[in-house]
Coordinates of C-alpha atoms in Angstrom, one line a residue:
M1 CA 45.5 162.6 -116.6
R2 CA 48.6 162.2 -118.6
L3 CA 51.0 159.2 -118.0
K4 CA 53.8 161.6 -117.3
E5 CA 51.8 163.4 -114.5
W6 CA 50.6 160.0 -113.2
F7 CA 54.2 158.7 -113.0
A8 CA 55.5 162.0 -111.4
L9 CA 53.0 161.7 -108.6
R10 CA 54.2 158.2 -107.7
G11 CA 57.8 158.1 -108.7
P12 CA 59.8 155.2 -110.1
N13 CA 60.4 153.4 -106.8
Y14 CA 56.7 153.4 -105.8
V15 CA 55.6 152.3 -109.3
G16 CA 58.1 149.5 -109.5
Q17 CA 57.5 148.2 -106.0
R18 CA 53.7 148.2 -106.3
A19 CA 53.8 146.6 -109.7
A20 CA 55.8 143.7 -108.4
I21 CA 53.6 143.3 -105.3
L22 CA 50.3 143.4 -107.2
L23 CA 51.5 140.8 -109.7
D24 CA 52.5 138.5 -106.9
R25 CA 49.2 139.0 -105.0
Y26 CA 46.8 138.9 -107.9
S27 CA 48.6 137.0 -110.7
L28 CA 47.0 137.2 -114.1
A29 CA 43.8 135.3 -113.2
P30 CA 41.1 136.1 -110.7
A31 CA 41.3 132.9 -108.7
K32 CA 43.6 134.2 -106.0
A33 CA 41.6 137.4 -105.4
I34 CA 38.2 135.5 -105.3
A35 CA 39.4 132.9 -102.8
R36 CA 41.0 135.6 -100.6
A37 CA 37.9 137.8 -100.5
D38 CA 35.6 134.9 -99.9
R39 CA 37.8 133.6 -97.0
C40 CA 37.9 137.1 -95.5
V41 CA 34.1 137.5 -95.4
T42 CA 33.8 134.0 -93.8
T43 CA 36.5 134.6 -91.2
L44 CA 35.1 138.0 -90.2
A45 CA 31.6 136.5 -90.0
E46 CA 32.8 134.0 -87.5
H47 CA 33.7 136.9 -85.2
G48 CA 30.5 138.8 -85.7
C49 CA 31.8 141.3 -88.3
A50 CA 30.7 142.1 -91.8
P51 CA 33.0 144.2 -93.9
T52 CA 32.5 147.0 -96.4
F53 CA 34.4 146.3 -99.6
P54 CA 34.9 149.4 -101.8
T55 CA 35.0 147.9 -105.3
P56 CA 35.4 149.5 -108.7
G57 CA 32.4 149.4 -111.0
R58 CA 34.3 147.7 -113.7
I59 CA 35.1 144.8 -111.4
V60 CA 31.4 144.6 -110.3
E61 CA 30.4 144.3 -114.0
R62 CA 33.0 141.7 -114.8
Y63 CA 32.5 139.5 -111.7
G64 CA 28.9 140.4 -110.8
R65 CA 27.9 136.9 -109.7
F66 CA 30.8 136.7 -107.2
V67 CA 30.2 140.2 -105.9
R68 CA 26.5 139.4 -105.3
H69 CA 27.7 136.3 -103.4
L70 CA 29.7 138.5 -101.1
Q71 CA 26.7 140.8 -100.6
D72 CA 24.5 137.9 -99.9
A73 CA 27.1 136.7 -97.3
G74 CA 26.6 140.0 -95.4
A75 CA 29.3 142.2 -96.9
E76 CA 28.5 145.7 -98.1
I77 CA 29.9 146.6 -101.5
A78 CA 30.7 150.4 -101.7
V79 CA 31.4 152.3 -104.9
H80 CA 35.1 152.8 -105.5
G81 CA 35.0 154.6 -108.8
Y82 CA 34.4 152.8 -112.1
D83 CA 38.1 152.5 -112.7
H84 CA 40.8 152.7 -110.0
L85 CA 41.8 156.3 -110.7
D86 CA 43.1 159.2 -108.6
L87 CA 39.9 161.3 -109.0
R88 CA 41.6 164.3 -107.4
T89 CA 43.6 164.8 -110.6
Y90 CA 40.5 165.0 -112.9
P91 CA 38.1 167.9 -113.3
P92 CA 35.0 167.6 -111.0
A93 CA 32.6 166.7 -113.8
R94 CA 34.8 163.9 -115.2
A95 CA 35.6 162.6 -111.7
S96 CA 31.9 162.6 -110.7
E97 CA 31.1 160.7 -114.0
Q98 CA 33.4 157.9 -112.7
L99 CA 31.2 157.5 -109.6
I100 CA 27.9 157.9 -111.5
R101 CA 29.0 155.3 -114.0
A102 CA 30.0 152.9 -111.2
A103 CA 26.6 153.4 -109.4
K104 CA 24.8 152.5 -112.6
A105 CA 26.9 149.4 -112.9
F106 CA 26.1 148.4 -109.4
E107 CA 22.4 148.7 -110.0
R108 CA 22.6 146.7 -113.2
C109 CA 24.3 143.9 -111.4
G110 CA 22.0 143.9 -108.4
I111 CA 24.4 145.5 -105.9
Q112 CA 22.9 147.9 -103.4
V113 CA 24.4 151.4 -103.6
H114 CA 24.9 153.2 -100.2
G115 CA 28.1 155.1 -100.3
F116 CA 31.5 155.5 -101.9
R117 CA 35.2 155.7 -101.2
C118 CA 37.5 157.1 -103.9
P119 CA 40.7 155.2 -104.8
Y120 CA 43.5 156.7 -102.8
L121 CA 40.9 158.6 -100.8
S122 CA 41.1 161.1 -103.7
C123 CA 37.9 163.1 -102.9
N124 CA 37.5 166.8 -102.5
D125 CA 34.7 169.4 -102.0
E126 CA 34.5 170.1 -105.8
L127 CA 33.8 166.5 -106.5
L128 CA 31.2 166.2 -103.8
D129 CA 29.5 169.3 -105.1
A130 CA 29.4 167.9 -108.6
L131 CA 27.6 164.7 -107.6
P132 CA 23.8 164.4 -108.2
E133 CA 21.9 165.0 -105.0
G134 CA 20.8 161.7 -103.4
L135 CA 23.1 159.5 -105.4
F136 CA 25.0 158.4 -102.2
A137 CA 24.0 158.3 -98.6
Y138 CA 27.6 158.5 -97.4
S139 CA 31.2 159.3 -98.4
S140 CA 34.2 157.8 -96.6
N141 CA 37.2 159.7 -97.8
Q142 CA 38.6 161.9 -95.0
A143 CA 41.6 160.3 -93.5
I144 CA 42.5 160.7 -89.8
W145 CA 46.1 160.0 -88.9
C146 CA 46.3 158.1 -85.6
D147 CA 49.7 158.2 -84.0
A148 CA 50.2 154.6 -83.1
M149 CA 53.5 153.9 -84.9
P150 CA 55.9 151.3 -83.6
S151 CA 59.0 152.4 -81.8
T152 CA 61.0 152.3 -85.1
G153 CA 58.6 154.9 -86.4
A154 CA 59.0 156.2 -89.9
S155 CA 62.8 155.5 -89.9
N156 CA 62.1 152.2 -91.6
A157 CA 59.5 153.7 -94.0
S158 CA 59.7 152.7 -97.6
T159 CA 58.6 154.8 -100.6
I160 CA 55.2 153.1 -100.4
F161 CA 54.6 154.4 -96.9
D162 CA 55.5 158.0 -97.8
T163 CA 53.6 158.0 -101.1
L164 CA 50.4 156.6 -99.6
R165 CA 50.5 159.2 -96.9
Q166 CA 50.8 161.9 -99.5
F167 CA 47.8 160.4 -101.3
Y168 CA 45.7 160.1 -98.2
R169 CA 46.3 163.7 -96.9
P170 CA 45.2 162.8 -93.4
R171 CA 44.2 165.2 -90.6
S172 CA 45.9 164.5 -87.3
A173 CA 43.9 162.7 -84.5
Q174 CA 45.7 165.1 -82.1
D175 CA 43.5 167.9 -83.4
T176 CA 40.5 166.1 -85.1
V177 CA 37.7 164.1 -83.6
C178 CA 37.2 160.9 -85.5
A179 CA 33.4 160.9 -85.8
P180 CA 31.0 161.2 -88.8
W181 CA 29.6 164.5 -89.8
M182 CA 27.3 165.8 -92.6
R183 CA 29.1 167.0 -95.7
F184 CA 27.3 168.1 -98.9
G185 CA 24.1 166.3 -97.9
M186 CA 26.0 163.0 -97.2
V187 CA 27.3 161.4 -94.0
E188 CA 31.1 161.7 -94.1
I189 CA 32.6 158.7 -92.3
P190 CA 36.3 159.3 -91.6
V191 CA 39.0 156.7 -92.3
C192 CA 41.7 155.8 -89.8
V193 CA 45.2 155.5 -91.0
P194 CA 47.9 154.1 -91.1
D195 CA 46.3 151.2 -93.0
D196 CA 47.5 147.7 -93.9
L197 CA 49.5 148.8 -97.0
Q198 CA 51.4 151.4 -95.0
L199 CA 52.1 149.1 -92.1
H200 CA 53.0 145.9 -94.1
D201 CA 54.3 147.2 -97.4
G202 CA 55.5 150.5 -96.1
L203 CA 57.0 149.6 -92.7
Y204 CA 57.4 145.8 -93.2
L205 CA 55.4 144.9 -90.2
G206 CA 54.1 141.4 -89.6
P207 CA 50.6 140.4 -88.4
E208 CA 51.4 140.6 -84.7
E209 CA 53.0 144.1 -85.1
I210 CA 50.0 145.3 -87.2
A211 CA 47.6 144.0 -84.6
K212 CA 49.5 146.0 -81.9
V213 CA 49.2 149.2 -84.0
W214 CA 45.5 148.7 -84.6
N215 CA 44.9 147.8 -81.0
Q216 CA 46.4 151.2 -80.0
V217 CA 44.1 153.0 -82.4
L218 CA 41.1 151.0 -81.0
K219 CA 41.9 151.9 -77.5
Q220 CA 42.5 155.6 -78.3
T221 CA 39.3 155.9 -80.2
H222 CA 37.3 154.0 -77.6
R223 CA 38.7 156.1 -74.8
R224 CA 37.7 159.3 -76.7
G225 CA 34.3 157.8 -77.6
E226 CA 35.1 158.0 -81.3
L227 CA 35.0 155.8 -84.5
F228 CA 37.7 153.3 -85.5
N229 CA 37.1 152.9 -89.3
L230 CA 39.8 150.4 -90.1
Q231 CA 40.9 150.6 -93.8
F232 CA 42.3 147.5 -95.3
H233 CA 42.8 146.1 -98.8
P234 CA 41.6 142.6 -99.9
E235 CA 45.0 141.9 -101.4
L236 CA 46.4 141.7 -97.8
A237 CA 43.3 140.0 -96.2
S238 CA 45.1 136.7 -95.7
L239 CA 48.1 138.2 -94.1
C240 CA 46.0 140.4 -91.9
E241 CA 43.6 137.6 -90.8
Q242 CA 45.3 137.1 -87.5
S243 CA 45.3 140.9 -86.9
F244 CA 41.6 141.1 -87.6
V245 CA 40.8 138.3 -85.1
V246 CA 42.9 140.0 -82.4
I247 CA 41.3 143.4 -82.9
L248 CA 37.8 142.0 -83.0
Q249 CA 38.4 140.0 -79.8
E250 CA 39.7 143.0 -78.1
A251 CA 36.8 145.1 -79.3
R252 CA 34.4 142.6 -77.7
R253 CA 36.1 143.0 -74.4
L254 CA 35.9 146.7 -74.1
Q255 CA 33.3 148.6 -72.0
P256 CA 31.3 150.5 -72.9
Q257 CA 30.5 148.0 -75.7
V258 CA 31.9 148.6 -79.2
W259 CA 29.4 148.5 -82.0
I260 CA 30.9 146.6 -85.0
A261 CA 29.2 147.7 -88.1
R262 CA 29.4 148.2 -91.9
L263 CA 29.7 151.8 -93.2
C264 CA 26.1 151.7 -94.6
D265 CA 24.9 150.9 -91.0
I266 CA 26.9 153.7 -89.6
S267 CA 25.5 156.1 -92.2
S268 CA 21.9 155.0 -91.4
W269 CA 22.4 155.5 -87.7
W270 CA 24.0 158.9 -88.1
R271 CA 21.0 160.1 -90.1
E272 CA 18.7 158.6 -87.5
K273 CA 20.6 160.4 -84.8
S274 CA 20.4 163.7 -86.6
G275 CA 16.7 163.8 -86.0
F276 CA 17.0 163.5 -82.2
A277 CA 16.1 166.6 -80.2
V278 CA 15.4 167.7 -76.6
N279 CA 12.5 169.9 -75.5
I280 CA 13.2 172.1 -72.5
S281 CA 10.4 173.6 -70.5
R282 CA 10.1 175.4 -67.1
T283 CA 8.5 173.8 -64.1
P284 CA 7.9 175.1 -60.6
A285 CA 10.9 173.1 -59.4
G286 CA 13.2 173.9 -62.3
L287 CA 13.5 172.5 -65.8
H288 CA 11.9 169.5 -67.5
L289 CA 13.8 167.8 -70.3
S290 CA 12.0 165.6 -72.8
F291 CA 14.2 163.8 -75.3
T292 CA 12.8 162.9 -78.7
C293 CA 14.8 159.9 -79.9
S294 CA 14.6 156.3 -80.9
D295 CA 15.1 153.3 -78.6
R296 CA 18.6 153.0 -80.0
A297 CA 19.7 156.3 -78.5
T298 CA 22.0 156.5 -75.4
I299 CA 21.3 159.5 -73.3
L300 CA 24.3 160.4 -71.1
V301 CA 24.3 162.7 -68.1
R302 CA 26.8 163.8 -65.5
G303 CA 27.0 166.1 -62.5
L304 CA 23.3 165.9 -61.8
G305 CA 23.3 163.5 -58.9
A306 CA 21.2 160.3 -58.8
F307 CA 17.7 160.2 -60.1
G308 CA 17.0 156.5 -59.7
S309 CA 16.7 155.8 -63.5
E310 CA 20.3 155.8 -64.6
S311 CA 23.3 153.4 -64.6
L312 CA 27.0 154.1 -64.7
W313 CA 28.2 154.4 -68.3
S314 CA 31.9 155.4 -68.2
G315 CA 33.9 157.8 -66.1
S316 CA 31.6 160.3 -64.6
Y317 CA 28.8 159.7 -67.1
Y318 CA 25.6 157.9 -66.4
Q319 CA 23.1 156.5 -68.9
L320 CA 19.6 157.8 -68.4
R321 CA 17.1 155.0 -68.7
S322 CA 14.2 157.3 -69.3
Q323 CA 13.5 159.9 -72.0
E324 CA 12.3 162.4 -69.4
L325 CA 14.4 164.3 -66.8
D326 CA 13.7 167.0 -64.2
V327 CA 16.7 169.1 -63.2
P328 CA 17.3 172.3 -61.2
A329 CA 17.0 175.6 -63.2
E330 CA 20.4 176.9 -62.0
P331 CA 23.0 176.3 -63.2
R332 CA 21.5 175.3 -66.5
P333 CA 22.9 171.8 -67.3
F334 CA 23.9 172.6 -70.8
V335 CA 26.9 173.9 -72.7
G336 CA 26.5 177.7 -73.2
L337 CA 27.9 179.5 -76.2
P338 CA 27.8 183.2 -77.3
A339 CA 25.0 184.0 -79.7
D340 CA 27.6 184.8 -82.4
A341 CA 29.7 181.6 -81.9
P342 CA 31.0 180.3 -85.2
K343 CA 28.3 178.2 -87.0
Q344 CA 30.9 175.4 -87.5
T345 CA 31.6 175.2 -83.8
V346 CA 27.9 175.1 -83.0
S347 CA 27.3 172.4 -85.6
F348 CA 30.3 170.4 -84.4
L349 CA 29.3 170.3 -80.8
R350 CA 25.7 169.4 -81.6
N351 CA 27.0 166.7 -83.8
Q352 CA 28.9 165.3 -80.7
G353 CA 25.6 165.2 -78.8
Y354 CA 25.9 168.2 -76.5
V355 CA 22.8 170.1 -75.6
L356 CA 23.7 173.7 -76.3
D357 CA 22.3 177.1 -75.2
T358 CA 23.2 180.0 -77.4
G359 CA 20.5 182.4 -76.1
E360 CA 20.2 184.9 -73.4
T361 CA 20.5 182.2 -70.7
A362 CA 23.8 180.8 -72.1
T363 CA 25.9 182.5 -69.5
R364 CA 23.9 180.7 -66.7
C365 CA 24.9 177.3 -68.0
G366 CA 27.2 175.1 -65.9
T367 CA 29.7 175.2 -68.7
Y368 CA 29.9 178.5 -70.6
I369 CA 32.6 179.1 -73.2
D370 CA 33.0 182.8 -74.0
A371 CA 34.3 184.2 -77.3
G372 CA 37.9 184.6 -76.0
T373 CA 38.1 181.0 -74.8
L374 CA 36.6 179.8 -78.1
A375 CA 39.3 181.7 -80.0
R376 CA 42.0 179.9 -77.9
L377 CA 40.6 176.5 -78.5
T378 CA 41.9 176.0 -82.0
S379 CA 41.1 172.4 -82.6
E380 CA 38.1 170.0 -82.2
V381 CA 40.0 167.9 -79.6
A382 CA 41.0 171.0 -77.6
L383 CA 37.3 172.1 -77.5
I384 CA 36.1 168.7 -76.4
D385 CA 38.8 168.4 -73.8
Y386 CA 37.8 171.8 -72.3
I387 CA 34.2 170.8 -72.0
E388 CA 35.0 167.4 -70.5
A389 CA 37.3 168.9 -68.0
A390 CA 34.7 171.4 -66.8
T391 CA 32.9 170.5 -63.6

């Protein structure tokens, strides 16, 4: 990428502001950054949290001993390119070489390789397709914009706020479910924005105000049963320390419980979950459901009455304590779809955990979504809301 193009993407105001900020936060020696990252890991550990630090391969090679120290302390180190470059501006082969080179640097330095996040979330399908199969278990690059802005909104936004939003290219949480999915053989773990740079450097918010924004995102994602993948930058870890503590304390109070995990743990769980299945067989009294899943699975049911082996989960949902269940044959307690329903819709709903029926018996399901209704439900959120509102 030529310097002229690089500068044009950012503009003089962004470049000048970020340069001054970075010089102040990092200085010319690594001592500030090392102390800040070390304190961040220690503080989060005191509250039962281990972070994932996306880190460029060049930094890992230069400071391998310290990065191994962070890993030994419980942090996950994710690939963040070899250099901190906007990979979207490079041809796929060259962009993928940045990630491959970084993964090799990690291995040489004794750092486990699980997944990656591109600088500026600058990942696209062409890059994912160019990566060697099996190099990464997960990608965490798709931004989801959560509308939790303070009352002043974007009226106080600086150039940094607007430029970062252009870089991140987020989907809206009003339309998109914030949950992992499989993408090019990897688990895609979406990222929630606005992040710390947007809130502090872009909107000039302090720790208390940042905590309020993140708390709104936490409550929204929890209410919807989704993922809150909080993106922050180590350069602001000290300033955001109070915000982290507030949000972790709030997460501990929520019911159903919030799982606080690293990205590698989420990726591992999502792959484990993808192997779960339900076997449906007929009995003289109706249907017998046998769930194939690990002990970590949570099986939720609603609208089936009491069976004596369930406990209230949330709202109208109950947690089934057994992996076997007998239910009446009619109506079938599944979500029915037409046989020619879009593959993307079928995959999405299965990914959310719904038991689907796309066969001849689909119209006999308690919830059946015909082709016309599917066509009107134009977003993931609208589709989920329709199913959840059905009785």
